[in-house]
Amino acid sequence: MDKKVLSTTTLVFIIQLFAFSLFAQPVISGRVVDSNGNPISGANVVIKNTTLGTATDNNGEFKLSVPLNGYFTIRVSFFGYGTVERIINSTNEVSRLEFVLKETPIDMNAVVVTGTRSEKTLKSTPVLTQAVLAQEIVRRGAQNIVEALEMTIPGIEFSSQAQGKSLSLQGIDPQYVVFLVNGERLAGDTYGDIDYSRIGLANIERIEVVKGASSTLYGSNALGGVVNIITKYPVERFSLSASSLMSKYNTQNYRLSTGIRQGKLSSLTSVNFDKTDGYDLLEGNSYRTQEKEDALVLDERLSYALSSHLQLEGNVSFMNKNRENTSPDLYDRRNKDFTYGLKGTWLLKDESNVTLSWHSDNYQLFDKVPAANEPDSYDLQKVYDNLYNNARLQGNLKINSWNKLIVGTEYLQEKLTASRNNIDNKTNTDYIIYAQEDLQLFKRLNLLAGARANHNSVYGWQITPQFSAMYKLLDFTFRGSVSRGYKTPSLKEKYMNFQIPAPGPPMFLVGNENLEPEKSFYTSLSAEYSNSKISVSVIAYQNKIEDMITEDLDSFVVKPGGIIEYRYENLNNVSVKGIDLHLKARIIKNLMFTSTATLSKKIDEITGDEFKNVRHFTGKFSLDYVIKRGKYRFDANLQCNIYGKKSISLMDEVTHQVNDLNLEQYSLWRLTTVHTLNNTYNIRLGIDNIFDYVDSSGGYNTGTPGRTFFLGLGVRI
């Protein structure tokens, strides 16, 4: 392990050991119960817009440190129940509090931040947001972030490629979807995909997904959507959770998380370790293989309330990943990443605040080159080094009861050196200002309008406006959005000169310094009906992308010596349109049904032809059953993902001729059961791919190796 990371982790644990006796604040106490008066254990009790909070004990009791004076809002939440808020004035004597939570199929009072960069409940955000909580991920038996997303978010699909998993979101390629952790970008990509091994499940609180152009708040690349991973704050004086999951092909997942909260100080440390021996998806073709690999991810999140108005936060993350490539054209590889961030938040009156943050992420790839005359050893040769540095100053200002304003400025610099792409120390720098107005007009109408001005070091100014509206009528909610997006050509698209590792004449993919930025125009309309027993919604959308950058497999140049060269070009004007359908209902008290369906098309606006490699239909449904008997709790989840037909283009490795391969419709079923004792110990048992579906294409349609049984053990203290 990197010495710098080891020393940082050691320091964190030392801080945790001495934290208990350092701080003291006035506290309030209370109890959280359900509608029948039964205590709810493990409910989160936090002070809104702060990092201060706690959790209820086995009797539903809690004690919470509070600011010394003034008004503040206490928020209480628990999975499967509606979130409740209450305003408290700490200058007056506060009596013992009691919160009553009601069961609900969808917690419309749950807080999300991605759509607006500020805290809003699901029911009150005009930007349609989908949220997946950590408890839902566990109950569905997800082993990694790829499975967590594919099982819960409609329109998301991951295919198996030579370089790993590749994302598709409603026909949108991965380079148009921004992945964030706590609102910060991740460095490093391969054909637009980040290294998904970086995102461990041990410290995830929830995943938020916003589809459509989000460049107003998140800048370049956010043409197709944003996936934001929100990590946990510790809410208990001390917590420790550990789990393991084992399945076929020596696939193992280990999670460890320890948290401390004492007065003004909190710390959460998490460790994720994943490994697999891999398997062949297509016999005789080393590019259709789940390679043997292992990944270790360490995360630390530390916060301290310097005063009742000033909060400080720091985070650090380290990943080390090893991959054994079966292809003779590729070296074995080591992937490393080091991320750190600092943030200060100044709390103003009336829920306003100002934040200043710095975020740095450095992702590196190393080839394991066999050492000369030493068959059992190797040298690490760096082939890729990508660095993001991002500074942000943002104000969330509550002007009055019906008007909230967000204003901010950012500095973002990317550096890339990649010997495998013949790129040497290229940079891309952006200076940004943005503003967003949130107007609550009357009781039923909410309007959101914003704009981002982005100055790029090469392409100058780009302006991206956004407008959203939400109207409520009884139990119905109607939303509409119009937004512009843009994507600056990446450093690889401009400067790369990459030899494709394949048999036959040499093939190269080369960049183009004359590329123009891609732009998009996104529109969506949605209608939702929701009450305490059922929630149903329909969303229609269209995303038009101008000057799409792509490499054309049907067009190439033959250079002297028989070298074949493909080149990035602004080739297409593309329209992606579709409909999402959602249904969530409580059938009986202990049985929940969830279903989603996505219908989509991707069309070339110039020729009118439909694109290949897009499924016109995907669907998901699940049944969740829970029963409690004393200290024992049983959860069962039956999950089915349905994937429609599609066609893909494949290039013959020898002749380089491009042919179409038609892929069939199929479905994958998974059953997961969780047995919990005393809210402390749990056992997970499950079957993935219940009906043993085998991909007749040998892995081009799906990466599943067939029916798999898995067993997991966990403990939470």
GROMACS .gro file of N, CA and C in nm, residues 96-198:
model
  309
   96ARG      N    1  -3.892   1.706   2.568
   96ARG     CA    2  -3.865   1.580   2.502
   96ARG      C    3  -3.950   1.569   2.375
   97LEU      N    4  -3.886   1.521   2.265
   97LEU     CA    5  -3.953   1.517   2.135
   97LEU      C    6  -3.996   1.376   2.101
   98GLU      N    7  -4.107   1.365   2.026
   98GLU     CA    8  -4.149   1.236   1.973
   98GLU      C    9  -4.185   1.253   1.825
   99PHE      N   10  -4.129   1.164   1.742
   99PHE     CA   11  -4.157   1.166   1.599
   99PHE      C   12  -4.230   1.038   1.561
  100VAL      N   13  -4.338   1.053   1.483
  100VAL     CA   14  -4.415   0.938   1.436
  100VAL      C   15  -4.394   0.926   1.285
  101LEU      N   16  -4.338   0.811   1.242
  101LEU     CA   17  -4.314   0.787   1.100
  101LEU      C   18  -4.418   0.691   1.045
  102LYS      N   19  -4.466   0.721   0.925
  102LYS     CA   20  -4.567   0.637   0.861
  102LYS      C   21  -4.505   0.561   0.744
  103GLU      N   22  -4.543   0.433   0.733
  103GLU     CA   23  -4.494   0.352   0.622
  103GLU      C   24  -4.545   0.408   0.489
  104THR      N   25  -4.459   0.400   0.386
  104THR     CA   26  -4.497   0.451   0.255
  104THR      C   27  -4.417   0.376   0.149
  105PRO      N   28  -4.477   0.348   0.030
  105PRO     CA   29  -4.402   0.279  -0.076
  105PRO      C   30  -4.288   0.362  -0.130
  106ILE      N   31  -4.305   0.494  -0.135
  106ILE     CA   32  -4.199   0.584  -0.179
  106ILE      C   33  -4.193   0.701  -0.082
  107ASP      N   34  -4.077   0.727  -0.028
  107ASP     CA   35  -4.060   0.839   0.064
  107ASP      C   36  -4.043   0.967  -0.016
  108MET      N   37  -4.153   1.036  -0.041
  108MET     CA   38  -4.147   1.158  -0.120
  108MET      C   39  -4.086   1.274  -0.043
  109ASN      N   40  -4.065   1.256   0.089
  109ASN     CA   41  -3.996   1.358   0.168
  109ASN      C   42  -3.847   1.331   0.180
  110ALA      N   43  -3.799   1.223   0.115
  110ALA     CA   44  -3.655   1.194   0.115
  110ALA      C   45  -3.581   1.307   0.046
  111VAL      N   46  -3.462   1.338   0.096
  111VAL     CA   47  -3.386   1.453   0.047
  111VAL      C   48  -3.293   1.411  -0.067
  112VAL      N   49  -3.290   1.491  -0.174
  112VAL     CA   50  -3.197   1.474  -0.285
  112VAL      C   51  -3.130   1.608  -0.313
  113VAL      N   52  -3.014   1.603  -0.378
  113VAL     CA   53  -2.937   1.726  -0.401
  113VAL      C   54  -2.892   1.743  -0.546
  114THR      N   55  -2.892   1.636  -0.625
  114THR     CA   56  -2.825   1.639  -0.755
  114THR      C   57  -2.894   1.731  -0.855
  115GLY      N   58  -3.026   1.727  -0.861
  115GLY     CA   59  -3.097   1.804  -0.963
  115GLY      C   60  -3.082   1.954  -0.949
  116THR      N   61  -3.059   2.003  -0.826
  116THR     CA   62  -3.055   2.148  -0.803
  116THR      C   63  -2.929   2.195  -0.730
  117ARG      N   64  -2.838   2.103  -0.690
  117ARG     CA   65  -2.719   2.134  -0.607
  117ARG      C   66  -2.759   2.192  -0.472
  118SER      N   67  -2.879   2.164  -0.427
  118SER     CA   68  -2.924   2.206  -0.295
  118SER      C   69  -3.023   2.103  -0.243
  119GLU      N   70  -3.043   2.100  -0.112
  119GLU     CA   71  -3.132   2.001  -0.053
  119GLU      C   72  -3.277   2.031  -0.086
  120LYS      N   73  -3.343   1.933  -0.149
  120LYS     CA   74  -3.487   1.941  -0.174
  120LYS      C   75  -3.544   1.800  -0.160
  121THR      N   76  -3.669   1.791  -0.119
  121THR     CA   77  -3.732   1.661  -0.111
  121THR      C   78  -3.772   1.614  -0.251
  122LEU      N   79  -3.789   1.481  -0.264
  122LEU     CA   80  -3.829   1.427  -0.394
  122LEU      C   81  -3.958   1.490  -0.445
  123LYS      N   82  -4.052   1.515  -0.355
  123LYS     CA   83  -4.180   1.568  -0.398
  123LYS      C   84  -4.173   1.717  -0.434
  124SER      N   85  -4.067   1.785  -0.390
  124SER     CA   86  -4.060   1.930  -0.412
  124SER      C   87  -3.954   1.971  -0.512
  125THR      N   88  -3.884   1.876  -0.576
  125THR     CA   89  -3.784   1.914  -0.674
  125THR      C   90  -3.845   1.918  -0.813
  126PRO      N   91  -3.833   2.029  -0.885
  126PRO     CA   92  -3.886   2.036  -1.021
  126PRO      C   93  -3.802   1.958  -1.121
  127VAL      N   94  -3.679   1.921  -1.083
  127VAL     CA   95  -3.592   1.840  -1.170
  127VAL      C   96  -3.611   1.694  -1.130
  128LEU      N   97  -3.668   1.615  -1.218
  128LEU     CA   98  -3.700   1.476  -1.187
  128LEU      C   99  -3.574   1.400  -1.147
  129THR      N  100  -3.575   1.340  -1.028
  129THR     CA  101  -3.459   1.270  -0.972
  129THR      C  102  -3.501   1.133  -0.924
  130GLN      N  103  -3.420   1.033  -0.955
  130GLN     CA  104  -3.442   0.899  -0.903
  130GLN      C  105  -3.338   0.870  -0.797
  131ALA      N  106  -3.383   0.820  -0.682
  131ALA     CA  107  -3.294   0.794  -0.569
  131ALA      C  108  -3.303   0.649  -0.528
  132VAL      N  109  -3.187   0.587  -0.503
  132VAL     CA  110  -3.179   0.448  -0.458
  132VAL      C  111  -3.104   0.448  -0.326
  133LEU      N  112  -3.168   0.399  -0.221
  133LEU     CA  113  -3.106   0.398  -0.089
  133LEU      C  114  -3.021   0.273  -0.069
  134ALA      N  115  -2.926   0.283   0.024
  134ALA     CA  116  -2.834   0.172   0.050
  134ALA      C  117  -2.908   0.045   0.090
  135GLN      N  118  -3.017   0.059   0.169
  135GLN     CA  119  -3.092  -0.059   0.213
  135GLN      C  120  -3.152  -0.133   0.094
  136GLU      N  121  -3.194  -0.059  -0.008
  136GLU     CA  122  -3.252  -0.122  -0.126
  136GLU      C  123  -3.145  -0.199  -0.203
  137ILE      N  124  -3.023  -0.145  -0.207
  137ILE     CA  125  -2.912  -0.214  -0.274
  137ILE      C  126  -2.882  -0.346  -0.204
  138VAL      N  127  -2.881  -0.344  -0.071
  138VAL     CA  128  -2.851  -0.466   0.006
  138VAL      C  129  -2.960  -0.570  -0.017
  139ARG      N  130  -3.086  -0.529  -0.013
  139ARG     CA  131  -3.196  -0.624  -0.025
  139ARG      C  132  -3.204  -0.687  -0.164
  140ARG      N  133  -3.146  -0.623  -0.263
  140ARG     CA  134  -3.146  -0.681  -0.397
  140ARG      C  135  -3.019  -0.762  -0.424
  141GLY      N  136  -2.931  -0.768  -0.327
  141GLY     CA  137  -2.813  -0.853  -0.338
  141GLY      C  138  -2.707  -0.802  -0.433
  142ALA      N  139  -2.701  -0.673  -0.459
  142ALA     CA  140  -2.600  -0.618  -0.550
  142ALA      C  141  -2.461  -0.637  -0.493
  143GLN      N  142  -2.369  -0.683  -0.577
  143GLN     CA  143  -2.232  -0.708  -0.533
  143GLN      C  144  -2.139  -0.590  -0.562
  144ASN      N  145  -2.181  -0.499  -0.652
  144ASN     CA  146  -2.098  -0.385  -0.690
  144ASN      C  147  -2.187  -0.275  -0.745
  145ILE      N  148  -2.127  -0.161  -0.777
  145ILE     CA  149  -2.204  -0.046  -0.821
  145ILE      C  150  -2.272  -0.072  -0.955
  146VAL      N  151  -2.210  -0.154  -1.041
  146VAL     CA  152  -2.270  -0.186  -1.170
  146VAL      C  153  -2.402  -0.258  -1.150
  147GLU      N  154  -2.404  -0.361  -1.064
  147GLU     CA  155  -2.527  -0.434  -1.038
  147GLU      C  156  -2.629  -0.345  -0.968
  148ALA      N  157  -2.586  -0.260  -0.876
  148ALA     CA  158  -2.677  -0.172  -0.803
  148ALA      C  159  -2.753  -0.081  -0.899
  149LEU      N  160  -2.684  -0.026  -0.998
  149LEU     CA  161  -2.748   0.062  -1.095
  149LEU      C  162  -2.836  -0.016  -1.192
  150GLU      N  163  -2.786  -0.128  -1.241
  150GLU     CA  164  -2.859  -0.203  -1.343
  150GLU      C  165  -2.988  -0.262  -1.287
  151MET      N  166  -2.992  -0.292  -1.159
  151MET     CA  167  -3.111  -0.352  -1.099
  151MET      C  168  -3.215  -0.250  -1.057
  152THR      N  169  -3.179  -0.121  -1.049
  152THR     CA  170  -3.271  -0.023  -0.990
  152THR      C  171  -3.309   0.092  -1.081
  153ILE      N  172  -3.224   0.130  -1.176
  153ILE     CA  173  -3.249   0.248  -1.257
  153ILE      C  174  -3.295   0.207  -1.397
  154PRO      N  175  -3.415   0.247  -1.441
  154PRO     CA  176  -3.463   0.210  -1.574
  154PRO      C  177  -3.377   0.274  -1.683
  155GLY      N  178  -3.352   0.196  -1.789
  155GLY     CA  179  -3.276   0.247  -1.904
  155GLY      C  180  -3.127   0.231  -1.892
  156ILE      N  181  -3.077   0.187  -1.775
  156ILE     CA  182  -2.932   0.168  -1.758
  156ILE      C  183  -2.897   0.023  -1.790
  157GLU      N  184  -2.793   0.006  -1.871
  157GLU     CA  185  -2.743  -0.127  -1.904
  157GLU      C  186  -2.592  -0.123  -1.913
  158PHE      N  187  -2.526  -0.229  -1.866
  158PHE     CA  188  -2.381  -0.241  -1.875
  158PHE      C  189  -2.348  -0.362  -1.961
  159SER      N  190  -2.267  -0.341  -2.064
  159SER     CA  191  -2.221  -0.451  -2.148
  159SER      C  192  -2.077  -0.484  -2.112
  160SER      N  193  -2.035  -0.606  -2.147
  160SER     CA  194  -1.899  -0.651  -2.119
  160SER      C  195  -1.810  -0.620  -2.238
  161GLN      N  196  -1.703  -0.545  -2.214
  161GLN     CA  197  -1.608  -0.510  -2.318
  161GLN      C  198  -1.470  -0.560  -2.276
  162ALA      N  199  -1.374  -0.551  -2.369
  162ALA     CA  200  -1.238  -0.595  -2.338
  162ALA      C  201  -1.180  -0.517  -2.220
  163GLN      N  202  -1.216  -0.386  -2.210
  163GLN     CA  203  -1.159  -0.303  -2.106
  163GLN      C  204  -1.239  -0.308  -1.976
  164GLY      N  205  -1.353  -0.381  -1.976
  164GLY     CA  206  -1.436  -0.387  -1.857
  164GLY      C  207  -1.581  -0.363  -1.891
  165LYS      N  208  -1.657  -0.308  -1.796
  165LYS     CA  209  -1.798  -0.281  -1.816
  165LYS      C  210  -1.817  -0.147  -1.887
  166SER      N  211  -1.917  -0.144  -1.978
  166SER     CA  212  -1.946  -0.021  -2.052
  166SER      C  213  -2.092   0.015  -2.035
  167LEU      N  214  -2.119   0.142  -2.003
  167LEU     CA  215  -2.251   0.192  -1.967
  167LEU      C  216  -2.328   0.238  -2.090
  168SER      N  217  -2.459   0.217  -2.085
  168SER     CA  218  -2.552   0.280  -2.179
  168SER      C  219  -2.671   0.329  -2.099
  169LEU      N  220  -2.710   0.455  -2.117
  169LEU     CA  221  -2.824   0.514  -2.048
  169LEU      C  222  -2.925   0.562  -2.151
  170GLN      N  223  -3.031   0.484  -2.172
  170GLN     CA  224  -3.136   0.518  -2.268
  170GLN      C  225  -3.077   0.547  -2.406
  171GLY      N  226  -2.978   0.465  -2.448
  171GLY     CA  227  -2.918   0.484  -2.579
  171GLY      C  228  -2.805   0.585  -2.582
  172ILE      N  229  -2.777   0.651  -2.469
  172ILE     CA  230  -2.669   0.749  -2.461
  172ILE      C  231  -2.541   0.678  -2.420
  173ASP      N  232  -2.431   0.706  -2.489
  173ASP     CA  233  -2.302   0.643  -2.461
  173ASP      C  234  -2.242   0.698  -2.331
  174PRO      N  235  -2.146   0.627  -2.271
  174PRO     CA  236  -2.096   0.663  -2.138
  174PRO      C  237  -2.026   0.799  -2.131
  175GLN      N  238  -1.967   0.845  -2.242
  175GLN     CA  239  -1.896   0.973  -2.238
  175GLN      C  240  -1.990   1.092  -2.219
  176TYR      N  241  -2.123   1.068  -2.227
  176TYR     CA  242  -2.221   1.175  -2.207
  176TYR      C  243  -2.290   1.167  -2.072
  177VAL      N  244  -2.241   1.080  -1.984
  177VAL     CA  245  -2.297   1.065  -1.850
  177VAL      C  246  -2.187   1.094  -1.748
  178VAL      N  247  -2.209   1.189  -1.661
  178VAL     CA  248  -2.110   1.228  -1.561
  178VAL      C  249  -2.133   1.148  -1.433
  179PHE      N  250  -2.028   1.083  -1.384
  179PHE     CA  251  -2.031   1.015  -1.255
  179PHE      C  252  -1.966   1.106  -1.151
  180LEU      N  253  -2.036   1.122  -1.038
  180LEU     CA  254  -1.989   1.207  -0.930
  180LEU      C  255  -1.989   1.128  -0.799
  181VAL      N  256  -1.902   1.164  -0.708
  181VAL     CA  257  -1.909   1.118  -0.570
  181VAL      C  258  -1.920   1.242  -0.483
  182ASN      N  259  -2.034   1.254  -0.414
  182ASN     CA  260  -2.065   1.373  -0.334
  182ASN      C  261  -2.051   1.500  -0.416
  183GLY      N  262  -2.095   1.493  -0.544
  183GLY     CA  263  -2.097   1.610  -0.629
  183GLY      C  264  -1.967   1.641  -0.698
  184GLU      N  265  -1.863   1.555  -0.685
  184GLU     CA  266  -1.732   1.582  -0.744
  184GLU      C  267  -1.702   1.482  -0.855
  185ARG      N  268  -1.639   1.530  -0.963
  185ARG     CA  269  -1.607   1.448  -1.079
  185ARG      C  270  -1.499   1.345  -1.048
  186LEU      N  271  -1.503   1.235  -1.127
  186LEU     CA  272  -1.403   1.131  -1.118
  186LEU      C  273  -1.312   1.135  -1.239
  187ALA      N  274  -1.184   1.121  -1.217
  187ALA     CA  275  -1.086   1.121  -1.326
  187ALA      C  276  -1.077   0.980  -1.385
  188GLY      N  277  -1.015   0.973  -1.504
  188GLY     CA  278  -0.986   0.845  -1.567
  188GLY      C  279  -1.104   0.787  -1.641
  189ASP      N  280  -1.087   0.759  -1.770
  189ASP     CA  281  -1.193   0.693  -1.845
  189ASP      C  282  -1.132   0.612  -1.958
  190THR      N  283  -1.206   0.510  -2.000
  190THR     CA  284  -1.172   0.429  -2.116
  190THR      C  285  -1.295   0.425  -2.205
  191TYR      N  286  -1.285   0.486  -2.323
  191TYR     CA  287  -1.400   0.498  -2.413
  191TYR      C  288  -1.521   0.558  -2.340
  192GLY      N  289  -1.496   0.651  -2.251
  192GLY     CA  290  -1.604   0.719  -2.181
  192GLY      C  291  -1.642   0.658  -2.048
  193ASP      N  292  -1.605   0.533  -2.023
  193ASP     CA  293  -1.640   0.467  -1.897
  193ASP      C  294  -1.533   0.493  -1.791
  194ILE      N  295  -1.577   0.528  -1.670
  194ILE     CA  296  -1.484   0.537  -1.559
  194ILE      C  297  -1.453   0.396  -1.510
  195ASP      N  298  -1.361   0.383  -1.419
  195ASP     CA  299  -1.331   0.255  -1.356
  195ASP      C  300  -1.432   0.237  -1.243
  196TYR      N  301  -1.536   0.156  -1.268
  196TYR     CA  302  -1.644   0.141  -1.171
  196TYR      C  303  -1.599   0.069  -1.045
  197SER      N  304  -1.482   0.004  -1.048
  197SER     CA  305  -1.429  -0.060  -0.928
  197SER      C  306  -1.395   0.042  -0.820
  198ARG      N  307  -1.380   0.168  -0.859
  198ARG     CA  308  -1.346   0.274  -0.763
  198ARG      C  309  -1.456   0.298  -0.662
   0.00000   0.00000   0.00000
